[in-house]
Amino acid sequence: MSRNITVGIWIVAVLAALLLLVRYGGELLRPFLGESSPLPTAPEDGSSAHAAGSPAPYFELSDLSGDRVRISDFANTPVLLTFWATQSTDAADQIKILDDWRTAHGDALPTILSVNSQEDKSVVASFIGRGGYAVPVLLDTEGAVGRAYGIQTLPTSFFVDGEGVIREIYVGIMSQQMIKEKSEQLLR
């Protein structure tokens, strides 16, 4: 009986350790890995093309209809550029929020462009069709544009002013209220 209790205690301890590792893994392991801070999203010298205040990297991608779209097509127009994938629940949820925003505000600025990251066109088209979404979708099937923008997490959104300068970067899901506030700041 004593052996069964000991085995049970070990099982509970291992499960608790696994739970902590899954929940807090990066923070718990950081001291042992010698990392003192999270990886920066841009070089310390600010030279990254994806840093706020720098020009938005040029790109040309196909949309779901096969038409080519260039970021330069939106010269003099503020743009909200969001990188996402159907595989990420948060990123997929962001598309619904962006679509709802676009439906509620019509063609109000900024122009919304969503860039799907490295998924097959048929998967993306199926997702957009099932949701009945009208938000413009561009296909970054090779991930080159995502790399140019330094994407590490989905969704990630860039607020680009009419001069083509990145004014703000937001990582994570934005509510409609956040989109409204950040859009108003962009348009000032």
N, CA and C of each residue as an Amber inpcrd file, in Angstrom:
protein
   564
   0.8180000  -1.1920000   0.0000000   0.0000000   0.0000000   0.0000000
   0.8630000   1.2570000   0.0000000   1.9350000   1.2270000   0.7860000
   2.8450000   2.3590000   0.8870000   3.4940000   2.6570000  -0.4700000
   3.8070000   1.6090000  -1.2240000   4.4130000   1.7810000  -2.5470000
   3.4250000   2.4620000  -3.4930000   2.1500000   2.1190000  -3.4380000
   1.1290000   2.7430000  -4.2790000   0.9870000   4.2340000  -3.9670000
   1.0700000   4.5840000  -2.7070000   0.9760000   5.9950000  -2.3120000
   2.1770000   6.7680000  -2.8470000   3.3620000   6.1660000  -2.7290000
   4.5780000   6.8140000  -3.2280000   4.4930000   7.0280000  -4.7350000
   4.0530000   6.0220000  -5.4710000   3.9020000   6.1420000  -6.9210000
   2.8640000   7.2200000  -7.2460000   1.7840000   7.2490000  -6.5130000
   0.7370000   8.2570000  -6.7230000   1.2550000   9.6680000  -6.4930000
   2.0470000   9.8410000  -5.4560000   2.6270000  11.1610000  -5.1680000
   3.5480000  11.5890000  -6.3030000   4.3600000  10.6520000  -6.8030000
   5.2650000  10.9680000  -7.9120000   4.4770000  11.3470000  -9.1700000
   3.4230000  10.6460000  -9.4360000   2.6040000  10.9490000 -10.6160000
   2.0020000  12.3480000 -10.5010000   1.4640000  12.6760000  -9.3320000
   0.8890000  14.0050000  -9.1090000   1.9680000  15.0800000  -9.2440000
   3.1560000  14.8240000  -8.6910000   4.2520000  15.7970000  -8.7680000
   4.6880000  16.0250000 -10.2140000   4.8080000  14.9510000 -10.9750000
   5.2140000  15.0770000 -12.3770000   4.1430000  15.8310000 -13.1730000
   2.8830000  15.5130000 -12.9510000   1.8040000  16.2120000 -13.6490000
   1.7750000  17.6960000 -13.2860000   1.9860000  18.0060000 -12.0120000
   2.0270000  19.4100000 -11.5840000   3.1980000  20.1390000 -12.2420000
   4.3530000  19.4720000 -12.2990000   5.5230000  20.0770000 -12.9400000
   5.2610000  20.3170000 -14.4250000   4.6370000  19.3610000 -15.0940000
   4.3070000  19.5270000 -16.5110000   3.3280000  20.6760000 -16.7240000
   2.3500000  20.7740000 -15.8550000   1.3780000  21.8540000 -15.9480000
   2.0680000  23.2120000 -15.7980000   2.9510000  23.3350000 -14.8190000
   3.6980000  24.5790000 -14.6280000   4.5920000  24.8790000 -15.8250000
   5.2180000  23.8530000 -16.3620000   6.1010000  24.0310000 -17.5060000
   5.3220000  24.5010000 -18.7300000   4.1650000  23.9150000 -18.9560000
   3.3410000  24.3140000 -20.0950000   2.8450000  25.7490000 -19.9080000
   2.3810000  26.0710000 -18.7240000   1.8080000  27.4030000 -18.4650000
   2.8670000  28.5010000 -18.3940000   3.9690000  28.2400000 -17.7190000
   4.9770000  29.2660000 -17.4720000   6.3520000  28.8860000 -18.0030000
   6.4140000  27.9530000 -18.9320000   7.6770000  27.3870000 -19.4060000
   8.7550000  28.3780000 -19.7380000   8.4560000  29.3560000 -20.5840000
   9.4720000  30.3100000 -20.9910000  10.0310000  31.0940000 -19.8260000
   9.1530000  31.5630000 -18.9520000   9.6040000  32.3590000 -17.8140000
  10.3460000  31.5090000 -16.7910000   9.8970000  30.2800000 -16.5750000
  10.5620000  29.4130000 -15.5980000  11.9360000  28.9710000 -16.0800000
  12.0780000  28.7520000 -17.3810000  13.3410000  28.2520000 -17.9140000
  14.3410000  29.3540000 -18.2400000  13.8940000  30.5870000 -18.3420000
  14.7720000  31.6890000 -18.7390000  16.0480000  31.7720000 -17.9000000
  15.9960000  31.6770000 -16.5460000  17.2340000  31.7580000 -15.7630000
  18.2080000  30.6220000 -16.0800000  17.6940000  29.4580000 -16.4170000
  18.5500000  28.3150000 -16.7030000  19.1350000  28.3730000 -18.1090000
  18.4440000  29.0780000 -18.9970000  18.9050000  29.1860000 -20.3770000
  19.8110000  30.3920000 -20.5960000  19.9480000  31.2050000 -19.5550000
  20.8260000  32.3560000 -19.6490000  20.2120000  33.5440000 -20.3640000
  18.9130000  33.5370000 -20.6000000  18.2510000  34.6600000 -21.2460000
  17.7910000  35.6260000 -20.1730000  18.1410000  36.8840000 -20.3170000
  17.7420000  37.8540000 -19.3110000  16.4990000  38.6340000 -19.7130000
  16.1710000  38.6290000 -21.0110000  14.9890000  39.3490000 -21.4670000
  14.4600000  38.7000000 -22.7390000  13.2040000  38.9920000 -23.0900000
  12.6570000  38.4230000 -24.3160000  13.4320000  38.9260000 -25.5290000
  13.3380000  38.1800000 -26.6190000  13.9890000  38.5970000 -27.8510000
  13.3560000  39.8880000 -28.3480000  14.1650000  40.8360000 -28.7860000
  13.5910000  42.0790000 -29.3030000  12.8920000  41.8300000 -30.6320000
  11.9290000  42.6840000 -30.9620000  11.2600000  42.5620000 -32.2500000
  11.9930000  43.3560000 -33.3170000  12.9310000  44.1780000 -32.9160000
  13.7210000  44.9480000 -33.8700000  15.1260000  45.1110000 -33.3130000
  16.1190000  45.2730000 -34.1780000  17.4720000  45.4940000 -33.6950000
  17.5380000  46.7500000 -32.8310000  18.4730000  46.7710000 -31.8830000
  18.5840000  47.9010000 -30.9670000  18.9010000  49.2030000 -31.6820000
  19.5390000  49.1360000 -32.8480000  19.8720000  50.3670000 -33.5710000
  18.6740000  50.9340000 -34.3240000  17.5300000  50.2460000 -34.2450000
  16.3100000  50.7290000 -34.8800000  16.3080000  50.6040000 -36.3900000
  17.2180000  49.8170000 -36.9430000  17.3560000  49.7380000 -38.3940000
  16.3690000  48.7920000 -39.0600000  15.5850000  48.0990000 -38.2950000
  14.6720000  47.1210000 -38.8720000  13.6140000  47.7760000 -39.7410000
  13.2860000  47.1120000 -40.8280000  12.2450000  47.6110000 -41.7280000
  10.8710000  47.5140000 -41.0880000  10.7400000  46.7580000 -40.0210000
   9.4200000  46.5890000 -39.4170000   9.2730000  47.3330000 -38.1020000
  10.1230000  48.3170000 -37.8560000  10.0110000  49.1130000 -36.6390000
   9.0820000  50.2950000 -36.8860000   8.3310000  50.6830000 -35.8460000
   7.4830000  51.8620000 -35.9670000   8.3580000  53.0590000 -36.3210000
   7.8720000  53.8810000 -37.2460000   8.6260000  55.0420000 -37.7020000
   9.4280000  54.7830000 -38.9630000   9.4890000  53.5380000 -39.3960000
  10.2440000  53.2070000 -40.6110000   9.2740000  52.9580000 -41.7690000
   9.7740000  53.0310000 -42.9940000   8.8980000  52.7730000 -44.1440000
   8.3870000  51.3280000 -44.1410000   7.1440000  51.1650000 -44.5360000
   6.5800000  49.8150000 -44.6650000   7.2760000  49.1160000 -45.8230000
   7.7680000  47.8900000 -45.6140000   8.4160000  47.1700000 -46.7130000
   7.4630000  46.9920000 -47.8990000   8.0120000  47.1530000 -49.0920000
   7.2320000  46.9780000 -50.3160000   6.8430000  45.5080000 -50.4590000
   5.6560000  45.2650000 -50.9870000   5.2820000  43.8980000 -51.3520000
   4.2800000  43.9180000 -52.4860000   4.2010000  42.7830000 -53.1470000
   3.1970000  42.5290000 -54.1740000   2.7320000  41.0970000 -53.9730000
   1.4420000  40.9200000 -53.7040000   0.8710000  39.5990000 -53.4440000
  -0.4120000  39.4220000 -54.2390000  -0.8120000  38.1770000 -54.4160000
  -2.0990000  37.8750000 -55.0480000  -3.1930000  37.8560000 -53.9960000
  -4.3860000  38.2990000 -54.4020000  -5.5400000  38.1450000 -53.5250000
  -6.2420000  36.8340000 -53.8790000  -7.3630000  36.5590000 -53.2480000
  -8.0550000  35.2900000 -53.4820000  -8.5890000  35.1610000 -54.9070000
  -8.7580000  36.2860000 -55.6080000  -9.2250000  36.2520000 -56.9990000
  -8.0800000  36.0860000 -57.9840000  -6.8500000  36.1360000 -57.4840000
  -5.6890000  36.0230000 -58.3570000  -5.1380000  37.3610000 -58.8200000
  -5.8010000  38.4610000 -58.4460000  -5.3120000  39.7910000 -58.8110000
  -4.0930000  40.1420000 -57.9670000  -3.1430000  40.8430000 -58.5760000
  -1.9420000  41.2670000 -57.8660000  -2.2290000  42.5830000 -57.1420000
  -1.8160000  42.6500000 -55.8860000  -2.0100000  43.8460000 -55.0670000
  -0.6460000  44.2610000 -54.5360000  -0.3340000  45.5450000 -54.6860000
   0.9250000  46.0950000 -54.1890000   0.6240000  47.0760000 -53.0630000
   1.4900000  47.1230000 -52.0780000   1.3090000  48.1020000 -51.0050000
   1.3320000  49.5110000 -51.5960000   2.0810000  49.6960000 -52.6730000
   2.1600000  51.0190000 -53.3080000   0.8320000  51.4300000 -53.9580000
  -0.0780000  50.4820000 -54.1680000  -1.4130000  50.8020000 -54.6900000
  -2.1680000  51.7120000 -53.7260000  -1.7080000  51.7590000 -52.4760000
  -2.4100000  52.5100000 -51.4370000  -1.6370000  53.7560000 -51.0180000
  -0.8180000  54.2810000 -51.9360000  -0.0950000  55.5230000 -51.6580000
  -1.1140000  56.6020000 -51.3020000  -0.7800000  57.4080000 -50.3290000
  -1.6360000  58.4960000 -49.8270000  -2.8800000  57.9930000 -49.1000000
  -2.9200000  56.7070000 -48.7790000  -4.0590000  56.1230000 -48.0660000
  -3.5540000  55.3670000 -46.8410000  -4.0410000  55.7060000 -45.6490000
  -3.6590000  54.9280000 -44.4670000  -4.1590000  53.4900000 -44.5930000
  -3.3510000  52.5490000 -44.1160000  -3.6620000  51.1220000 -44.2400000
  -3.4870000  50.4300000 -42.8950000  -4.4290000  49.5540000 -42.5770000
  -4.2830000  48.6190000 -41.4570000  -3.9600000  47.2770000 -42.0880000
  -2.7400000  46.8110000 -41.8730000  -2.2320000  45.5810000 -42.4730000
  -2.1260000  44.5310000 -41.3710000  -2.8960000  43.4490000 -41.4810000
  -2.9040000  42.4140000 -40.4440000  -2.4540000  41.0810000 -41.0150000
  -1.4490000  40.4810000 -40.3700000  -0.9460000  39.1580000 -40.7430000
  -1.6650000  38.1250000 -39.8830000  -2.1080000  37.0260000 -40.5100000
  -2.9130000  36.0330000 -39.8070000  -2.7970000  34.6790000 -40.4940000
  -3.3740000  33.6550000 -39.8620000  -3.4690000  32.3110000 -40.4470000
  -4.6990000  31.6240000 -39.8730000  -5.3040000  30.7450000 -40.6540000
  -6.4840000  30.0230000 -40.1740000  -6.1220000  29.0760000 -39.0440000
  -4.8640000  28.6290000 -39.0020000  -4.4230000  27.6650000 -37.9870000
  -4.3890000  28.2740000 -36.5910000  -4.2910000  29.5870000 -36.5080000
  -4.2410000  30.2860000 -35.2250000  -5.6370000  30.7810000 -34.8810000
  -6.1990000  30.2780000 -33.7990000  -7.5470000  30.6820000 -33.3940000
  -7.6220000  32.1860000 -33.1880000  -6.6090000  32.7550000 -32.5090000
  -6.6100000  34.2010000 -32.2760000  -6.5770000  34.9700000 -33.5900000
  -5.7210000  34.5390000 -34.5040000  -5.6030000  35.2280000 -35.7880000
  -6.8870000  35.0990000 -36.5980000  -7.4950000  33.9250000 -36.5710000
  -8.7590000  33.7260000 -37.2800000  -9.8580000  34.5870000 -36.6590000
  -9.8580000  34.6970000 -35.3320000 -10.8270000  35.5650000 -34.6560000
 -10.6330000  37.0220000 -35.0730000  -9.3670000  37.4120000 -35.2710000
  -9.0880000  38.7960000 -35.6800000  -9.7270000  39.1050000 -37.0280000
  -9.7680000  38.1330000 -37.9260000 -10.3900000  38.3540000 -39.2340000
 -11.8730000  38.6680000 -39.0680000 -12.5480000  37.9630000 -38.1810000
 -13.9710000  38.2440000 -37.9170000 -14.1400000  39.6740000 -37.4100000
 -13.2810000  40.0820000 -36.4820000 -13.3690000  41.4350000 -35.9280000
 -13.1020000  42.4790000 -37.0160000 -12.0860000  42.2450000 -37.8370000
 -11.7950000  43.1740000 -38.9350000 -12.9540000  43.2400000 -39.9240000
 -13.5440000  42.0930000 -40.2180000 -14.6700000  42.0600000 -41.1450000
 -15.8650000  42.8120000 -40.5620000 -16.1230000  42.6110000 -39.2710000
 -17.2160000  43.3410000 -38.6120000 -16.9500000  44.8500000 -38.6500000
 -15.6920000  45.2440000 -38.4100000 -15.3200000  46.6630000 -38.4560000
 -15.5760000  47.2230000 -39.8620000 -15.1300000  46.4850000 -40.8560000
 -15.2810000  46.9310000 -42.2480000 -16.7620000  47.0330000 -42.6170000
 -17.5690000  46.0770000 -42.1690000 -19.0040000  46.1000000 -42.4430000
 -19.6530000  47.3170000 -41.7880000 -19.2690000  47.6030000 -40.5490000
 -19.8600000  48.7150000 -39.8060000 -19.4150000  50.0800000 -40.3290000
 -18.1990000  50.1590000 -40.8590000 -17.6470000  51.4610000 -41.2400000
 -17.4690000  51.6410000 -42.7440000 -17.8610000  50.6560000 -43.5210000
 -17.7690000  50.7720000 -44.9770000 -16.3580000  51.0370000 -45.4540000
 -16.2230000  52.0330000 -46.2880000 -14.9210000  52.3610000 -46.8650000
 -14.1720000  53.4100000 -46.0550000 -14.5610000  53.6010000 -44.7950000
 -13.8520000  54.5630000 -43.9480000 -12.3910000  54.1490000 -43.8130000
 -11.5500000  55.1460000 -43.6640000 -10.1240000  54.8640000 -43.5030000
  -9.8470000  54.3740000 -42.0920000  -8.8210000  53.5910000 -41.8930000
  -7.8510000  53.1440000 -42.8840000  -8.3900000  51.9800000 -43.7200000
  -7.7640000  51.7870000 -44.8710000  -8.0610000  50.6250000 -45.7020000
  -7.5400000  49.3890000 -44.9830000  -8.3400000  48.3410000 -44.9330000
  -7.9250000  47.1060000 -44.2580000  -7.4380000  46.0990000 -45.2920000
  -6.2460000  45.5720000 -45.0510000  -5.7000000  44.4720000 -45.8440000
  -5.2800000  43.3780000 -44.8800000  -5.7080000  42.1600000 -45.1450000
  -5.2540000  41.0370000 -44.3200000  -4.3200000  40.1790000 -45.1620000
  -3.2200000  39.7810000 -44.5520000  -2.2240000  38.9710000 -45.2530000
  -2.1890000  37.6000000 -44.5960000  -2.6440000  36.5880000 -45.3400000
  -2.5980000  35.2330000 -44.8050000  -1.1770000  34.7080000 -44.9130000
  -0.7280000  34.1100000 -43.8390000   0.6560000  33.6700000 -43.7380000
   0.8210000  32.1850000 -44.0280000   1.3820000  31.8880000 -45.1810000
   1.8770000  30.5660000 -45.5450000   0.8520000  29.4390000 -45.5440000
  -0.3400000  29.7320000 -46.0210000  -1.3420000  28.6790000 -46.1420000
  -1.7790000  28.5610000 -47.6020000  -2.2610000  27.3970000 -47.9460000
  -2.7320000  27.1300000 -49.2970000  -3.9790000  27.9660000 -49.5920000
  -4.0540000  28.4550000 -50.8150000  -5.1770000  29.2930000 -51.2300000
  -6.5220000  28.6210000 -50.9730000  -6.6200000  27.3200000 -51.2160000
  -7.8990000  26.6250000 -51.0340000  -8.3260000  26.6140000 -49.5660000
  -7.3820000  26.4850000 -48.6550000  -7.6890000  26.5010000 -47.2150000
  -8.2100000  27.8770000 -46.8160000  -7.5300000  28.9100000 -47.2860000
  -7.9090000  30.2850000 -46.9550000  -9.2660000  30.6240000 -47.5670000
  -9.4570000  30.2740000 -48.8340000 -10.7250000  30.5600000 -49.5130000
 -11.8860000  29.8540000 -48.8230000 -11.6650000  28.6260000 -48.3880000
 -12.7030000  27.8780000 -47.6780000 -13.0600000  28.5670000 -46.3610000
 -12.0480000  28.9880000 -45.6160000 -12.2680000  29.6740000 -44.3350000
 -13.0490000  30.9730000 -44.5510000 -12.6270000  31.7720000 -45.5100000
 -13.2830000  33.0510000 -45.7950000 -14.7180000  32.8130000 -46.2700000
 -14.9080000  31.8120000 -47.1200000 -16.2440000  31.4870000 -47.6180000
 -17.1830000  31.0290000 -46.5180000 -16.6940000  30.1360000 -45.6480000
 -17.5280000  29.6410000 -44.5430000 -17.9560000  30.7730000 -43.6200000
 -17.0550000  31.7270000 -43.3950000 -17.3680000  32.8480000 -42.5060000
 -18.1580000  33.9480000 -43.1890000 -18.2160000  33.9050000 -44.5230000
 -18.9050000  34.9600000 -45.2590000 -18.1910000  36.3020000 -45.1490000
 -16.8770000  36.2740000 -44.9800000 -16.1030000  37.4960000 -44.7690000
 -15.8520000  38.2250000 -46.0790000 -15.8090000  39.5550000 -46.0050000
 -15.5450000  40.3850000 -47.1760000 -14.2260000  41.1440000 -47.0580000
 -13.5310000  40.9800000 -45.9550000 -12.2570000  41.6760000 -45.7650000
 -11.2630000  41.1970000 -46.8240000 -10.5360000  42.1260000 -47.4740000
  -9.5760000  41.7190000 -48.5070000  -8.4810000  40.8190000 -47.9320000
  -8.2030000  39.7250000 -48.6330000  -7.1960000  38.7590000 -48.1860000
  -6.1100000  38.6400000 -49.2480000  -4.8680000  38.8330000 -48.8230000
  -3.7060000  38.6440000 -49.6840000  -2.9960000  37.3810000 -49.2390000
  -2.3790000  36.6790000 -50.1780000  -1.7670000  35.3830000 -49.8830000
  -0.2430000  35.4730000 -49.8980000   0.3520000  35.3070000 -48.7240000
   1.8110000  35.2770000 -48.5760000   2.2160000  33.8120000 -48.4330000
   2.0520000  33.0500000 -49.5130000   2.2210000  31.5920000 -49.4440000
   3.6300000  31.1610000 -49.0840000   4.6250000  31.9380000 -49.4520000
   6.0170000  31.5810000 -49.1440000   6.5000000  32.2100000 -47.8410000
   5.7440000  33.1570000 -47.3030000   6.1380000  33.8090000 -46.0520000
   7.1550000  34.9240000 -46.2130000   7.4780000  35.3030000 -47.4470000
   8.5010000  36.3320000 -47.6770000   8.0850000  37.6970000 -47.1320000
   6.8200000  38.0540000 -47.3010000   6.3610000  39.3530000 -46.8120000
   6.3420000  39.3510000 -45.2820000   5.8920000  38.2560000 -44.6960000
   5.9190000  38.1420000 -43.2390000   7.3280000  38.2950000 -42.6880000
   8.3010000  37.6990000 -43.3730000   9.7040000  37.8460000 -42.9380000
  10.1610000  39.2950000 -43.0740000   9.7650000  39.9540000 -44.1660000
  10.1550000  41.3550000 -44.3740000   9.6010000  42.2550000 -43.2740000
   8.4300000  41.9000000 -42.7690000   7.8070000  42.6740000 -41.6940000
   8.1980000  42.1560000 -40.3070000   9.0010000  41.1120000 -40.2510000
   9.4800000  40.5930000 -38.9690000   8.4180000  39.8890000 -38.1490000
   7.4640000  39.2630000 -38.7990000   6.3600000  38.6110000 -38.0940000
   6.8690000  37.4100000 -37.3090000   6.5630000  37.4000000 -36.0060000
   6.9000000  36.2780000 -35.1430000   5.6630000  35.6710000 -34.4990000
   4.5870000  36.4530000 -34.4270000   3.3600000  36.0280000 -33.7650000
   2.1680000  36.4380000 -34.6220000   1.1600000  35.5790000 -34.6570000
  -0.0730000  35.9020000 -35.3760000  -1.2170000  36.0140000 -34.3870000
  -2.0840000  36.9880000 -34.5230000  -2.0440000  38.0540000 -35.5130000
  -1.0860000  39.1790000 -35.1010000  -0.5430000  39.8440000 -36.0940000
   0.2370000  41.0670000 -35.8970000  -0.2800000  42.0870000 -36.8970000
  -0.5370000  43.3000000 -36.4030000  -1.1040000  44.3490000 -37.2490000
  -0.1790000  45.5550000 -37.3120000  -0.1470000  46.1720000 -38.4850000
   0.6520000  47.3660000 -38.7350000  -0.2760000  48.4850000 -39.1750000
  -0.1650000  49.6260000 -38.5240000  -0.8920000  50.8190000 -38.9370000
   0.0880000  51.6630000 -39.7460000  -0.1860000  51.7810000 -41.0480000
   0.7110000  52.4660000 -41.9820000   0.0260000  53.7540000 -42.4370000
   0.7350000  54.8790000 -42.3130000   0.1190000  56.1510000 -42.7010000
   0.1190000  56.3320000 -44.2210000  -0.4680000  57.4260000 -44.6840000
  -0.5930000  57.6850000 -46.1110000   0.7290000  57.8950000 -46.8250000
   1.7930000  58.1250000 -46.0670000   3.1240000  58.2860000 -46.6580000
   3.8950000  56.9730000 -46.6830000   3.2450000  55.8920000 -46.2430000
   3.8920000  54.5830000 -46.2660000   4.7950000  54.3060000 -45.0810000
   4.6070000  55.0490000 -43.9960000   5.4240000  54.8740000 -42.7930000
   4.6250000  54.0990000 -41.7480000   5.2600000  53.0940000 -41.1580000
   4.6210000  52.3260000 -40.0860000   4.5250000  53.2280000 -38.8640000
   3.3160000  53.4570000 -38.3850000   3.1140000  54.3200000 -37.2210000
   2.9230000  53.5300000 -35.9360000   2.3640000  52.3340000 -36.0480000
   2.1780000  51.5080000 -34.8510000   2.1250000  50.0480000 -35.2580000
   2.6250000  49.2040000 -34.3490000   2.5830000  47.7530000 -34.5340000
   1.8560000  47.1850000 -33.3310000   0.9040000  46.3020000 -33.5830000
   0.1790000  45.6700000 -32.4800000   0.2140000  44.1590000 -32.6710000
   0.6750000  43.4590000 -31.6420000   0.7310000  41.9960000 -31.6670000
  -0.4100000  41.4710000 -30.8120000  -1.2610000  40.6270000 -31.3960000
  -2.3950000  40.0610000 -30.6720000  -3.7130000  40.5110000 -31.2790000
  -4.7870000  40.1050000 -30.6190000  -6.1310000  40.4340000 -31.1060000
  -6.4990000  41.8560000 -30.7010000  -7.0170000  42.6080000 -31.6530000
  -7.5310000  43.9450000 -31.3700000  -9.0510000  43.9060000 -31.3930000
  -9.6600000  44.5370000 -30.4060000 -11.1130000  44.6810000 -30.4000000
 -11.4920000  45.7890000 -31.3860000 -12.7770000  45.9000000 -31.6770000
 -13.2320000  46.9810000 -32.5510000 -12.9130000  48.3410000 -31.9330000
 -13.0260000  48.4390000 -30.6110000 -12.7130000  49.7030000 -29.9330000
 -11.2390000  50.0620000 -30.1170000 -10.3600000  49.0710000 -30.0020000
  -8.9300000  49.3230000 -30.2050000  -8.6630000  49.7570000 -31.6430000
  -9.3040000  49.0950000 -32.5890000  -9.1330000  49.4710000 -33.9950000
  -9.5770000  50.9180000 -34.1940000 -10.7080000  51.2740000 -33.6010000
 -11.2260000  52.6450000 -33.7050000 -10.2170000  53.6420000 -33.1570000
  -9.7180000  53.3900000 -31.9460000  -8.7840000  54.3230000 -31.3070000
  -7.4790000  54.4360000 -32.0890000  -6.9350000  53.3080000 -32.5100000
  -5.6620000  53.3210000 -33.2390000  -5.8350000  53.9390000 -34.6280000
  -6.9950000  53.7280000 -35.2370000  -7.2680000  54.3330000 -36.5440000
  -7.3750000  55.8480000 -36.4160000  -8.0390000  56.3060000 -35.3660000
  -8.1580000  57.7480000 -35.1410000  -6.7830000  58.3760000 -34.9360000
  -5.9130000  57.6950000 -34.1900000  -4.5500000  58.2010000 -33.9920000
  -3.8090000  58.2600000 -35.3260000  -3.9910000  57.2480000 -36.1490000
  -3.3130000  57.1830000 -37.4430000  -3.7640000  58.3140000 -38.3660000
  -5.0250000  58.6750000 -38.2890000  -5.5900000  59.6680000 -39.2050000
  -5.3420000  61.1100000 -38.7700000  -4.7730000  61.3000000 -37.5870000
  -4.5140000  62.6750000 -37.1080000  -3.3870000  63.3090000 -37.8620000
